[in-house]
Amino acid sequence: MTPRRTNRPLTLACLTGSLFLSLAGAAVAAAPSKVVGTVAAVVNDVQIRLVGAVRPRPAAVRQRLALGEQVQTGRGSSMQAMLLDRSAFTVGPNSRLTIDRFVYDPAGSSMSASLAKGAMRFMSSGRKGAGERSISTPVASLGIRGTIVDAVVGEEAIAIARGERGLGANVGGDPTSASLIVLRGPGPRARGDVDPGAVSVEAAGRTVELERPMQAAYVPQAGAAPIGPFAISLPGLARINDLILPPTESRTSDAGPDPYLQRGDNRPRLRPVLPGELPQDGGRPDFVNPGDVPIFTPRESDYPDQGPPPPGNPGAGSAPPPNNPGAGSPGSNYPGGAP
Amino acid sequence: MDRPTIIAPLLILALAGAPVSASAQTAQALDALTRPTAQPATGMDLARRQIAEGQLTQALATLERVILTHPNADEARLLHAGLLCRLDDRPGSVVEFDRLRGRDFPPELWREATEPCQAPRTGD
């Protein structure tokens, strides 16, 4: 009988190694998914569905946000998520957002996220060219270069688009996927440690570049190319703002009617004088009450950089919408072109 | 047990643990940015510091946290409107200043918010 040959040190090493690997594997399995940021603000009903979970759970401020977790806000609810690189998403009501990919790098993180519905504002922390950042909607892909961008998906996108002269009242869209994207800044004259922002909006094989603040693109449904760039109107911008940040409730009665609250009609009515248009002697503006911003009728010359939409825009050049009696009249500074 | 037998598994554990620790530290730094925004005054102070350091988009996010949780914090809204001017988002600032029409703000706060909007709009 041949004696069994054993290599006790080797066996011991294998067993020890296996034990360590098992423990390490268990630790990794028990650990949460990769943390990409934190929940920075929660208002009312905000739910987070963990990866693999069937039911979402209520979100809490300073809760860690992991890769692939789905953030969903309810009616009258909103939240802000801050990523490890200090980029931030402010998410409005009835929205659904997921961070799909995130590679943290202090020199320039890479990130991709998806907005399935609702409205959000993304504020990039990095400078232009630092890391790849993209956001997808159901019908468009946004390539982001050091910027602040607003996106609206769904019925509200259609409603805002219909009020834009650059698109026309007859513009349609899929109420579950229509996407409106607006570049907010920074503009070329921004101060501080920022570069001018830009966004590429790609859909159906066509790309539209947004390179100036207030330039917008609209994708009505899957398979449609982006319409734009066109300049979003002030009322359209106000409506997007209201979708992302809650309107103030303390509006005083002597402030007059809110010029932006008439839904479905983005005509300009009154426009405040920009503080930059006031005396520039460094002193206090010449109106007595600081909050009492004077108003005047807009002029086209206020927006020299934002002319009418370019030819070839499917929504441009159509007859003025019937609910826009001011369309075509001279002397307006409606940012979407002279209404 | 010889030395390689022990070192290899320990190395695996160390490598597994390192990234978690780094992200945890960064997440804690985010918490430090989140806490002040629980109150408008401390949130505005944080935003002012970020503006002074040139971190404009972070300051914008800070003020939006304040506005989300305190919709009637009009002074934070005023600072937000002025910050949009710094970011060269003038139409955005127009909309926000307009929404604040009729409010009575301390003159020094008004001056702070509107100073960034004083730059010439054309020909600069």
Tab-separated table of C-alpha atoms in Angstrom:
chain	number	residue	atom	x	y	z
A	1	MET	CA	0.000	0.000	0.000
A	2	THR	CA	1.378	3.260	-1.034
A	3	PRO	CA	1.430	5.819	1.736
A	4	ARG	CA	-0.607	8.979	1.039
A	5	ARG	CA	1.544	11.946	0.325
A	6	THR	CA	0.325	15.089	1.865
A	7	ASN	CA	1.534	18.676	1.666
A	8	ARG	CA	0.287	20.088	4.911
A	9	PRO	CA	1.642	23.670	4.460
A	10	LEU	CA	0.004	23.939	1.041
A	11	THR	CA	-3.299	22.597	2.298
A	12	LEU	CA	-3.233	24.994	5.223
A	13	ALA	CA	-2.488	27.916	2.948
A	14	CYS	CA	-5.364	26.998	0.648
A	15	LEU	CA	-7.767	26.635	3.534
A	16	THR	CA	-6.701	29.931	5.065
A	17	GLY	CA	-6.900	31.659	1.731
A	18	SER	CA	-10.358	30.221	1.105
A	19	LEU	CA	-11.501	31.378	4.511
A	20	PHE	CA	-10.252	34.917	3.902
A	21	LEU	CA	-11.765	34.992	0.448
A	22	SER	CA	-15.087	33.767	1.817
A	23	LEU	CA	-15.046	36.432	4.487
A	24	ALA	CA	-14.095	39.074	1.948
A	25	GLY	CA	-16.818	37.890	-0.389
A	26	ALA	CA	-19.355	37.955	2.393
A	27	ALA	CA	-18.294	41.463	3.347
A	28	VAL	CA	-18.665	42.656	-0.213
A	29	ALA	CA	-22.030	40.948	-0.574
A	30	ALA	CA	-23.302	42.451	2.653
A	31	ALA	CA	-22.034	45.923	1.827
A	32	PRO	CA	-24.424	48.307	0.122
A	33	SER	CA	-24.030	49.062	-3.567
A	34	LYS	CA	-21.449	51.590	-4.590
A	35	VAL	CA	-22.182	54.924	-2.943
A	36	VAL	CA	-22.321	57.746	-5.461
A	37	GLY	CA	-23.670	60.557	-3.346
A	38	THR	CA	-26.138	61.589	-0.738
A	39	VAL	CA	-29.689	62.819	-0.446
A	40	ALA	CA	-29.196	66.499	0.313
A	41	ALA	CA	-32.808	67.674	0.614
A	42	VAL	CA	-36.199	66.007	0.839
A	43	VAL	CA	-39.606	67.647	0.603
A	44	ASN	CA	-42.717	65.544	1.226
A	45	ASP	CA	-42.970	62.197	-0.531
A	46	VAL	CA	-39.624	61.075	-1.917
A	47	GLN	CA	-38.952	57.363	-2.342
A	48	ILE	CA	-35.808	55.469	-3.206
A	49	ARG	CA	-35.940	51.995	-4.651
A	50	LEU	CA	-32.782	50.092	-3.846
A	51	VAL	CA	-31.194	47.919	-6.486
A	52	GLY	CA	-33.062	44.620	-6.578
A	53	ALA	CA	-35.754	45.786	-4.194
A	54	VAL	CA	-39.390	45.417	-5.113
A	55	ARG	CA	-40.729	48.289	-3.065
A	56	PRO	CA	-39.242	51.746	-2.626
A	57	ARG	CA	-38.510	53.212	0.790
A	58	PRO	CA	-38.927	56.788	1.993
A	59	ALA	CA	-35.823	58.881	1.459
A	60	ALA	CA	-34.178	60.825	4.256
A	61	VAL	CA	-31.745	63.713	4.269
A	62	ARG	CA	-28.116	62.534	4.346
A	63	GLN	CA	-29.130	59.051	3.252
A	64	ARG	CA	-26.478	57.575	1.006
A	65	LEU	CA	-27.410	57.198	-2.617
A	66	ALA	CA	-26.051	54.164	-4.430
A	67	LEU	CA	-25.482	53.397	-8.042
A	68	GLY	CA	-28.619	52.225	-9.796
A	69	GLU	CA	-31.016	53.313	-7.075
A	70	GLN	CA	-34.132	54.913	-8.419
A	71	VAL	CA	-35.282	58.194	-6.885
A	72	GLN	CA	-38.961	58.961	-7.272
A	73	THR	CA	-40.757	62.082	-6.116
A	74	GLY	CA	-44.493	62.276	-5.568
A	75	ARG	CA	-46.965	65.043	-6.134
A	76	GLY	CA	-45.929	68.296	-4.495
A	77	SER	CA	-42.616	66.701	-3.592
A	78	SER	CA	-39.042	67.389	-4.530
A	79	MET	CA	-35.506	66.541	-3.565
A	80	GLN	CA	-31.868	67.280	-4.190
A	81	ALA	CA	-29.169	64.672	-4.661
A	82	MET	CA	-25.527	65.612	-4.329
A	83	LEU	CA	-22.895	63.385	-5.895
A	84	LEU	CA	-19.468	62.708	-4.442
A	85	ASP	CA	-17.899	65.199	-6.837
A	86	ARG	CA	-20.397	67.834	-5.557
A	87	SER	CA	-22.440	67.921	-8.718
A	88	ALA	CA	-26.111	68.159	-7.830
A	89	PHE	CA	-29.519	67.246	-9.154
A	90	THR	CA	-32.537	69.236	-8.036
A	91	VAL	CA	-35.564	67.092	-8.841
A	92	GLY	CA	-39.119	68.391	-9.076
A	93	PRO	CA	-42.450	66.671	-8.350
A	94	ASN	CA	-43.602	63.485	-10.074
A	95	SER	CA	-40.119	62.704	-11.299
A	96	ARG	CA	-38.004	59.584	-11.559
A	97	LEU	CA	-34.205	59.774	-11.670
A	98	THR	CA	-31.500	57.104	-11.606
A	99	ILE	CA	-27.717	57.460	-11.422
A	100	ASP	CA	-26.634	54.733	-13.802
A	101	ARG	CA	-22.881	55.186	-13.768
A	102	PHE	CA	-20.499	57.193	-11.653
A	103	VAL	CA	-16.735	57.152	-11.459
A	104	TYR	CA	-15.483	59.542	-8.836
A	105	ASP	CA	-12.333	61.424	-9.689
A	106	PRO	CA	-11.440	64.686	-7.952
A	107	ALA	CA	-9.930	65.847	-11.252
A	108	GLY	CA	-13.127	65.170	-13.187
A	109	SER	CA	-15.722	62.523	-12.476
A	110	SER	CA	-17.664	60.603	-15.085
A	111	MET	CA	-21.368	60.158	-14.653
A	112	SER	CA	-24.449	59.057	-16.503
A	113	ALA	CA	-27.982	59.386	-15.226
A	114	SER	CA	-31.465	58.899	-16.598
A	115	LEU	CA	-34.575	60.989	-16.101
A	116	ALA	CA	-37.558	58.768	-16.890
A	117	LYS	CA	-40.187	61.422	-16.157
A	118	GLY	CA	-40.644	64.775	-14.480
A	119	ALA	CA	-38.241	67.690	-14.242
A	120	MET	CA	-34.743	68.229	-12.950
A	121	ARG	CA	-31.822	70.625	-12.933
A	122	PHE	CA	-28.280	69.299	-13.087
A	123	MET	CA	-25.488	71.478	-11.771
A	124	SER	CA	-22.098	70.183	-12.719
A	125	SER	CA	-19.291	70.784	-10.264
A	126	GLY	CA	-16.439	70.245	-12.640
A	127	ARG	CA	-14.975	72.390	-15.334
A	128	LYS	CA	-15.605	71.846	-18.989
A	129	GLY	CA	-13.753	68.820	-20.304
A	130	ALA	CA	-13.278	67.285	-16.873
A	131	GLY	CA	-14.847	63.842	-17.105
A	132	GLU	CA	-17.751	62.608	-19.165
A	133	ARG	CA	-21.226	63.439	-18.022
A	134	SER	CA	-24.413	62.409	-19.731
A	135	ILE	CA	-28.086	62.327	-18.940
A	136	SER	CA	-30.627	60.347	-20.890
A	137	THR	CA	-34.348	60.837	-21.172
A	138	PRO	CA	-36.653	58.259	-22.776
A	139	VAL	CA	-36.026	59.845	-26.174
A	140	ALA	CA	-32.782	61.823	-26.013
A	141	SER	CA	-29.203	61.667	-24.822
A	142	LEU	CA	-27.561	64.740	-23.368
A	143	GLY	CA	-23.817	65.175	-23.423
A	144	ILE	CA	-22.922	67.695	-20.739
A	145	ARG	CA	-19.866	69.885	-20.704
A	146	GLY	CA	-19.430	71.786	-17.441
A	147	THR	CA	-22.890	73.193	-17.239
A	148	ILE	CA	-26.229	73.834	-15.625
A	149	VAL	CA	-29.050	72.231	-17.558
A	150	ASP	CA	-32.793	71.841	-17.039
A	151	ALA	CA	-34.717	68.887	-18.435
A	152	VAL	CA	-38.447	68.194	-18.481
A	153	VAL	CA	-39.955	64.877	-19.569
A	154	GLY	CA	-43.624	64.164	-20.201
A	155	GLU	CA	-46.825	66.178	-20.449
A	156	GLU	CA	-45.294	69.307	-18.973
A	157	ALA	CA	-42.638	69.292	-21.685
A	158	ILE	CA	-45.371	69.255	-24.318
A	159	ALA	CA	-47.340	72.002	-22.573
A	160	ILE	CA	-44.311	74.277	-22.353
A	161	ALA	CA	-43.292	73.493	-25.930
A	162	ARG	CA	-46.743	74.442	-27.208
A	163	GLY	CA	-46.365	77.888	-25.706
A	164	GLU	CA	-43.055	78.503	-27.451
A	165	ARG	CA	-43.241	80.444	-30.638
A	166	GLY	CA	-40.073	78.690	-31.754
A	167	LEU	CA	-42.073	75.487	-31.914
A	168	GLY	CA	-45.674	76.509	-32.547
A	169	ALA	CA	-48.909	75.669	-30.764
A	170	ASN	CA	-49.447	72.626	-32.930
A	171	VAL	CA	-46.306	70.889	-31.848
A	172	GLY	CA	-47.112	67.468	-30.468
A	173	GLY	CA	-45.381	64.831	-28.469
A	174	ASP	CA	-45.660	61.599	-26.561
A	175	PRO	CA	-46.955	62.475	-23.082
A	176	THR	CA	-44.728	59.827	-21.518
A	177	SER	CA	-41.467	60.664	-23.216
A	178	ALA	CA	-41.452	64.118	-24.849
A	179	SER	CA	-38.342	65.897	-23.639
A	180	LEU	CA	-37.471	69.568	-23.354
A	181	ILE	CA	-33.888	70.515	-22.564
A	182	VAL	CA	-32.698	74.031	-21.686
A	183	LEU	CA	-29.116	75.151	-21.176
A	184	ARG	CA	-29.048	77.556	-18.243
A	185	GLY	CA	-25.405	78.437	-17.976
A	186	PRO	CA	-22.777	79.349	-17.151
A	187	GLY	CA	-22.746	81.868	-19.956
A	188	PRO	CA	-19.653	83.365	-21.567
A	189	ARG	CA	-19.711	86.328	-19.167
A	190	ALA	CA	-19.951	84.230	-16.020
A	191	ARG	CA	-17.747	85.173	-13.105
A	192	GLY	CA	-16.029	82.697	-10.820
A	193	ASP	CA	-14.290	79.406	-11.281
A	194	VAL	CA	-16.537	78.168	-14.075
A	195	ASP	CA	-16.350	77.648	-17.815
A	196	PRO	CA	-19.184	78.404	-20.219
A	197	GLY	CA	-21.420	75.384	-20.377
A	198	ALA	CA	-22.679	73.451	-23.353
A	199	VAL	CA	-25.000	70.528	-23.981
A	200	SER	CA	-25.296	68.176	-26.953
A	201	VAL	CA	-28.803	66.824	-27.418
A	202	GLU	CA	-28.861	63.687	-29.532
A	203	ALA	CA	-31.905	61.812	-30.759
A	204	ALA	CA	-32.655	59.721	-33.811
A	205	GLY	CA	-29.142	60.171	-35.095
A	206	ARG	CA	-29.223	63.953	-35.065
A	207	THR	CA	-27.407	66.174	-32.624
A	208	VAL	CA	-28.306	69.705	-31.617
A	209	GLU	CA	-25.719	71.782	-29.800
A	210	LEU	CA	-26.842	74.155	-27.066
A	211	GLU	CA	-24.040	76.617	-26.449
A	212	ARG	CA	-25.662	79.748	-25.008
A	213	PRO	CA	-27.844	80.108	-21.928
A	214	MET	CA	-31.546	79.787	-22.716
A	215	GLN	CA	-30.970	77.765	-25.850
A	216	ALA	CA	-33.356	74.821	-25.834
A	217	ALA	CA	-34.117	71.664	-27.758
A	218	TYR	CA	-37.309	69.642	-27.869
A	219	VAL	CA	-37.681	65.977	-28.760
A	220	PRO	CA	-41.388	65.148	-29.182
A	221	GLN	CA	-41.199	61.365	-29.205
A	222	ALA	CA	-39.043	58.318	-29.813
A	223	GLY	CA	-37.580	58.294	-33.286
A	224	ALA	CA	-37.896	62.049	-33.717
A	225	ALA	CA	-34.893	64.297	-34.167
A	226	PRO	CA	-34.390	67.171	-31.741
A	227	ILE	CA	-36.059	70.446	-32.689
A	228	GLY	CA	-33.803	73.386	-32.088
A	229	PRO	CA	-31.862	75.102	-30.911
A	230	PHE	CA	-34.459	77.718	-30.105
A	231	ALA	CA	-34.476	80.341	-27.352
A	232	ILE	CA	-36.858	79.534	-24.534
A	233	SER	CA	-39.222	82.354	-23.595
A	234	LEU	CA	-39.253	83.950	-20.162
A	235	PRO	CA	-42.696	82.502	-19.356
A	236	GLY	CA	-41.531	79.098	-20.562
A	237	LEU	CA	-38.480	79.443	-18.364
A	238	ALA	CA	-40.658	80.464	-15.430
A	239	ARG	CA	-42.790	77.354	-15.883
A	240	ILE	CA	-39.730	75.137	-15.882
A	241	ASN	CA	-38.498	76.921	-12.756
A	242	ASP	CA	-41.805	76.230	-11.062
A	243	LEU	CA	-41.488	72.555	-11.905
A	244	ILE	CA	-38.077	72.319	-10.279
A	245	LEU	CA	-38.253	74.754	-7.369
A	246	PRO	CA	-41.458	75.361	-5.424
A	247	PRO	CA	-42.921	78.812	-6.120
A	248	THR	CA	-42.837	81.158	-3.194
A	249	GLU	CA	-46.051	81.291	-1.216
A	250	SER	CA	-45.462	84.708	0.243
A	251	ARG	CA	-46.242	86.749	-2.837
A	252	THR	CA	-47.697	90.022	-1.737
A	253	SER	CA	-51.015	91.221	-3.076
A	254	ASP	CA	-49.562	94.565	-4.149
A	255	ALA	CA	-47.116	92.751	-6.432
A	256	GLY	CA	-49.916	92.371	-8.948
A	257	PRO	CA	-50.802	89.233	-10.868
A	258	ASP	CA	-48.025	86.775	-11.558
A	259	PRO	CA	-47.215	87.323	-15.232
A	260	TYR	CA	-46.148	83.739	-15.644
A	261	LEU	CA	-49.037	81.818	-14.161
A	262	GLN	CA	-51.341	81.678	-17.164
A	263	ARG	CA	-50.725	78.153	-18.345
A	264	GLY	CA	-50.593	77.250	-21.986
A	265	ASP	CA	-49.727	80.767	-23.051
A	266	ASN	CA	-46.119	81.819	-22.950
A	267	ARG	CA	-46.677	85.315	-24.319
A	268	PRO	CA	-44.608	87.921	-22.605
A	269	ARG	CA	-46.605	90.471	-20.689
A	270	LEU	CA	-44.414	92.470	-18.434
A	271	ARG	CA	-40.750	92.157	-17.945
A	272	PRO	CA	-38.748	93.575	-15.077
A	273	VAL	CA	-35.899	95.921	-15.708
A	274	LEU	CA	-32.698	94.029	-15.118
A	275	PRO	CA	-30.717	95.449	-12.270
A	276	GLY	CA	-27.865	95.854	-14.754
A	277	GLU	CA	-30.012	98.299	-16.657
A	278	LEU	CA	-30.277	100.554	-13.674
A	279	PRO	CA	-27.821	103.342	-12.934
A	280	GLN	CA	-24.351	101.870	-12.686
A	281	ASP	CA	-22.850	104.321	-10.256
A	282	GLY	CA	-22.510	101.584	-7.681
A	283	GLY	CA	-25.191	103.101	-5.526
A	284	ARG	CA	-28.573	101.902	-4.639
A	285	PRO	CA	-30.986	101.574	-7.563
A	286	ASP	CA	-33.153	104.615	-7.941
A	287	PHE	CA	-36.394	102.926	-7.047
A	288	VAL	CA	-37.242	103.277	-3.413
A	289	ASN	CA	-38.348	99.836	-2.424
A	290	PRO	CA	-35.570	97.390	-3.275
A	291	GLY	CA	-38.066	94.662	-4.022
A	292	ASP	CA	-40.128	96.892	-6.229
A	293	VAL	CA	-38.577	96.021	-9.539
A	294	PRO	CA	-39.817	98.369	-12.249
A	295	ILE	CA	-41.373	96.713	-15.231
A	296	PHE	CA	-41.654	97.580	-18.877
A	297	THR	CA	-42.772	95.963	-22.078
A	298	PRO	CA	-40.087	93.745	-23.553
A	299	ARG	CA	-38.145	94.633	-26.680
A	300	GLU	CA	-36.385	92.320	-29.080
A	301	SER	CA	-33.153	94.235	-28.707
A	302	ASP	CA	-32.821	92.943	-25.167
A	303	TYR	CA	-31.850	89.584	-26.579
A	304	PRO	CA	-29.365	90.271	-29.360
A	305	ASP	CA	-27.924	86.785	-29.099
A	306	GLN	CA	-31.230	84.987	-29.356
A	307	GLY	CA	-32.912	85.573	-32.649
A	308	PRO	CA	-35.709	83.592	-34.181
A	309	PRO	CA	-35.248	79.868	-34.645
A	310	PRO	CA	-33.123	78.791	-37.578
A	311	PRO	CA	-34.689	77.676	-40.838
A	312	GLY	CA	-35.242	73.974	-41.125
A	313	ASN	CA	-36.620	73.787	-37.614
A	314	PRO	CA	-39.774	71.687	-38.039
A	315	GLY	CA	-41.643	73.779	-35.546
A	316	ALA	CA	-40.435	77.119	-36.789
A	317	GLY	CA	-41.983	79.245	-39.433
A	318	SER	CA	-45.447	77.899	-38.874
A	319	ALA	CA	-48.400	80.187	-38.431
A	320	PRO	CA	-48.517	81.963	-35.085
A	321	PRO	CA	-50.476	80.033	-32.520
A	322	PRO	CA	-54.104	81.144	-32.287
A	323	ASN	CA	-53.761	81.915	-28.605
A	324	ASN	CA	-50.900	84.292	-29.282
A	325	PRO	CA	-52.501	87.441	-30.632
A	326	GLY	CA	-49.269	89.372	-30.285
A	327	ALA	CA	-47.442	87.117	-32.699
A	328	GLY	CA	-45.751	88.905	-35.530
A	329	SER	CA	-46.013	92.328	-33.983
A	330	PRO	CA	-42.839	94.388	-33.915
A	331	GLY	CA	-41.114	95.736	-30.890
A	332	SER	CA	-41.113	92.708	-28.673
A	333	ASN	CA	-38.101	91.174	-27.059
A	334	TYR	CA	-39.644	87.787	-26.648
A	335	PRO	CA	-36.562	85.572	-26.366
A	336	GLY	CA	-38.044	82.993	-28.699
A	337	GLY	CA	-38.102	85.565	-31.469
A	338	ALA	CA	-40.349	88.533	-31.984
A	339	PRO	CA	-43.877	87.360	-31.259
B	1	MET	CA	1.898	29.453	8.205
B	2	ASP	CA	4.524	31.132	6.078
B	3	ARG	CA	4.407	34.811	5.269
B	4	PRO	CA	2.917	34.657	1.726
B	5	THR	CA	0.092	32.523	3.044
B	6	ILE	CA	-1.012	35.325	5.332
B	7	ILE	CA	-0.185	38.357	3.212
B	8	ALA	CA	-2.154	37.411	0.097
B	9	PRO	CA	-5.595	37.241	1.751
B	10	LEU	CA	-4.897	40.354	3.801
B	11	LEU	CA	-4.036	42.214	0.618
B	12	ILE	CA	-7.359	41.172	-0.882
B	13	LEU	CA	-9.224	42.471	2.146
B	14	ALA	CA	-7.306	45.748	2.107
B	15	LEU	CA	-8.071	46.317	-1.545
B	16	ALA	CA	-11.745	45.562	-0.988
B	17	GLY	CA	-11.989	47.976	1.901
B	18	ALA	CA	-10.090	50.971	0.532
B	19	PRO	CA	-12.606	52.393	-1.955
B	20	VAL	CA	-15.440	52.155	0.558
B	21	SER	CA	-13.461	54.174	3.027
B	22	ALA	CA	-12.648	56.894	0.490
B	23	SER	CA	-16.227	57.315	-0.653
B	24	ALA	CA	-17.419	57.291	2.946
B	25	GLN	CA	-15.127	60.196	3.745
B	26	THR	CA	-16.343	62.096	0.695
B	27	ALA	CA	-19.947	61.422	1.603
B	28	GLN	CA	-19.270	62.789	5.072
B	29	ALA	CA	-17.957	65.944	3.438
B	30	LEU	CA	-21.288	66.204	1.610
B	31	ASP	CA	-23.078	65.927	4.932
B	32	ALA	CA	-21.131	68.954	6.113
B	33	LEU	CA	-22.540	70.872	3.151
B	34	THR	CA	-26.055	69.629	3.777
B	35	ARG	CA	-26.401	70.516	7.451
B	36	PRO	CA	-26.192	74.322	7.126
B	37	THR	CA	-28.990	74.386	4.560
B	38	ALA	CA	-31.490	73.204	7.146
B	39	GLN	CA	-31.890	76.891	8.020
B	40	PRO	CA	-32.039	79.754	5.511
B	41	ALA	CA	-29.543	81.983	7.345
B	42	THR	CA	-26.837	79.339	7.689
B	43	GLY	CA	-27.515	78.095	4.178
B	44	MET	CA	-27.062	81.601	2.795
B	45	ASP	CA	-23.816	81.965	4.755
B	46	LEU	CA	-22.533	78.764	3.175
B	47	ALA	CA	-23.558	79.977	-0.282
B	48	ARG	CA	-21.752	83.280	0.295
B	49	ARG	CA	-18.576	81.411	1.223
B	50	GLN	CA	-18.866	79.272	-1.890
B	51	ILE	CA	-19.427	82.356	-4.046
B	52	ALA	CA	-16.372	84.004	-2.496
B	53	GLU	CA	-14.348	80.910	-3.398
B	54	GLY	CA	-15.668	80.958	-6.952
B	55	GLN	CA	-17.686	77.765	-6.507
B	56	LEU	CA	-20.726	79.194	-8.216
B	57	THR	CA	-22.544	76.031	-9.214
B	58	GLN	CA	-22.105	74.632	-5.721
B	59	ALA	CA	-23.480	77.868	-4.306
B	60	LEU	CA	-26.449	77.544	-6.635
B	61	ALA	CA	-27.094	74.016	-5.390
B	62	THR	CA	-26.788	75.237	-1.798
B	63	LEU	CA	-29.393	77.966	-2.309
B	64	GLU	CA	-31.701	75.554	-4.086
B	65	ARG	CA	-31.572	73.254	-1.061
B	66	VAL	CA	-32.624	76.178	1.099
B	67	ILE	CA	-35.436	77.146	-1.283
B	68	LEU	CA	-36.669	73.562	-1.575
B	69	THR	CA	-37.129	73.197	2.140
B	70	HIS	CA	-38.043	76.832	2.834
B	71	PRO	CA	-40.080	78.043	-0.167
B	72	ASN	CA	-40.786	81.355	1.544
B	73	ALA	CA	-37.133	82.153	2.186
B	74	ASP	CA	-37.305	85.176	-0.087
B	75	GLU	CA	-33.878	86.436	0.905
B	76	ALA	CA	-32.376	83.151	-0.300
B	77	ARG	CA	-34.373	83.551	-3.506
B	78	LEU	CA	-32.977	87.052	-3.923
B	79	LEU	CA	-29.421	85.784	-3.499
B	80	HIS	CA	-30.242	82.978	-5.952
B	81	ALA	CA	-31.473	85.514	-8.511
B	82	GLY	CA	-28.262	87.517	-8.181
B	83	LEU	CA	-26.171	84.362	-8.435
B	84	LEU	CA	-27.817	83.614	-11.783
B	85	CYS	CA	-26.421	86.962	-12.968
B	86	ARG	CA	-22.940	85.859	-11.874
B	87	LEU	CA	-23.483	82.718	-13.938
B	88	ASP	CA	-24.563	84.874	-16.891
B	89	ASP	CA	-28.060	83.407	-16.789
B	90	ARG	CA	-29.717	86.816	-17.105
B	91	PRO	CA	-33.124	85.642	-18.320
B	92	GLY	CA	-33.215	83.267	-15.364
B	93	SER	CA	-32.445	86.126	-13.015
B	94	VAL	CA	-35.154	88.247	-14.677
B	95	VAL	CA	-37.760	85.619	-13.918
B	96	GLU	CA	-36.658	85.326	-10.314
B	97	PHE	CA	-36.372	89.065	-9.656
B	98	ASP	CA	-39.813	89.461	-11.167
B	99	ARG	CA	-41.238	86.894	-8.798
B	100	LEU	CA	-39.843	88.916	-5.910
B	101	ARG	CA	-41.454	92.143	-7.049
B	102	GLY	CA	-43.230	93.905	-4.221
B	103	ARG	CA	-41.087	92.453	-1.452
B	104	ASP	CA	-39.244	94.617	0.970
B	105	PHE	CA	-35.634	93.579	1.383
B	106	PRO	CA	-32.901	95.141	3.471
B	107	PRO	CA	-30.982	97.518	1.200
B	108	GLU	CA	-27.645	95.849	1.867
B	109	LEU	CA	-29.059	92.478	0.826
B	110	TRP	CA	-30.583	93.997	-2.284
B	111	ARG	CA	-27.245	95.576	-3.132
B	112	GLU	CA	-25.439	92.272	-2.576
B	113	ALA	CA	-27.864	90.423	-4.846
B	114	THR	CA	-27.995	92.961	-7.649
B	115	GLU	CA	-24.314	93.923	-7.747
B	116	PRO	CA	-23.434	90.988	-10.052
B	117	CYS	CA	-26.124	92.181	-12.450
B	118	GLN	CA	-24.550	95.621	-12.781
B	119	ALA	CA	-22.008	94.544	-15.398
B	120	PRO	CA	-22.638	96.005	-18.835
B	121	ARG	CA	-24.768	93.678	-20.899
B	122	THR	CA	-23.294	94.417	-24.281
B	123	GLY	CA	-19.951	95.451	-25.569
B	124	ASP	CA	-18.108	94.016	-22.617
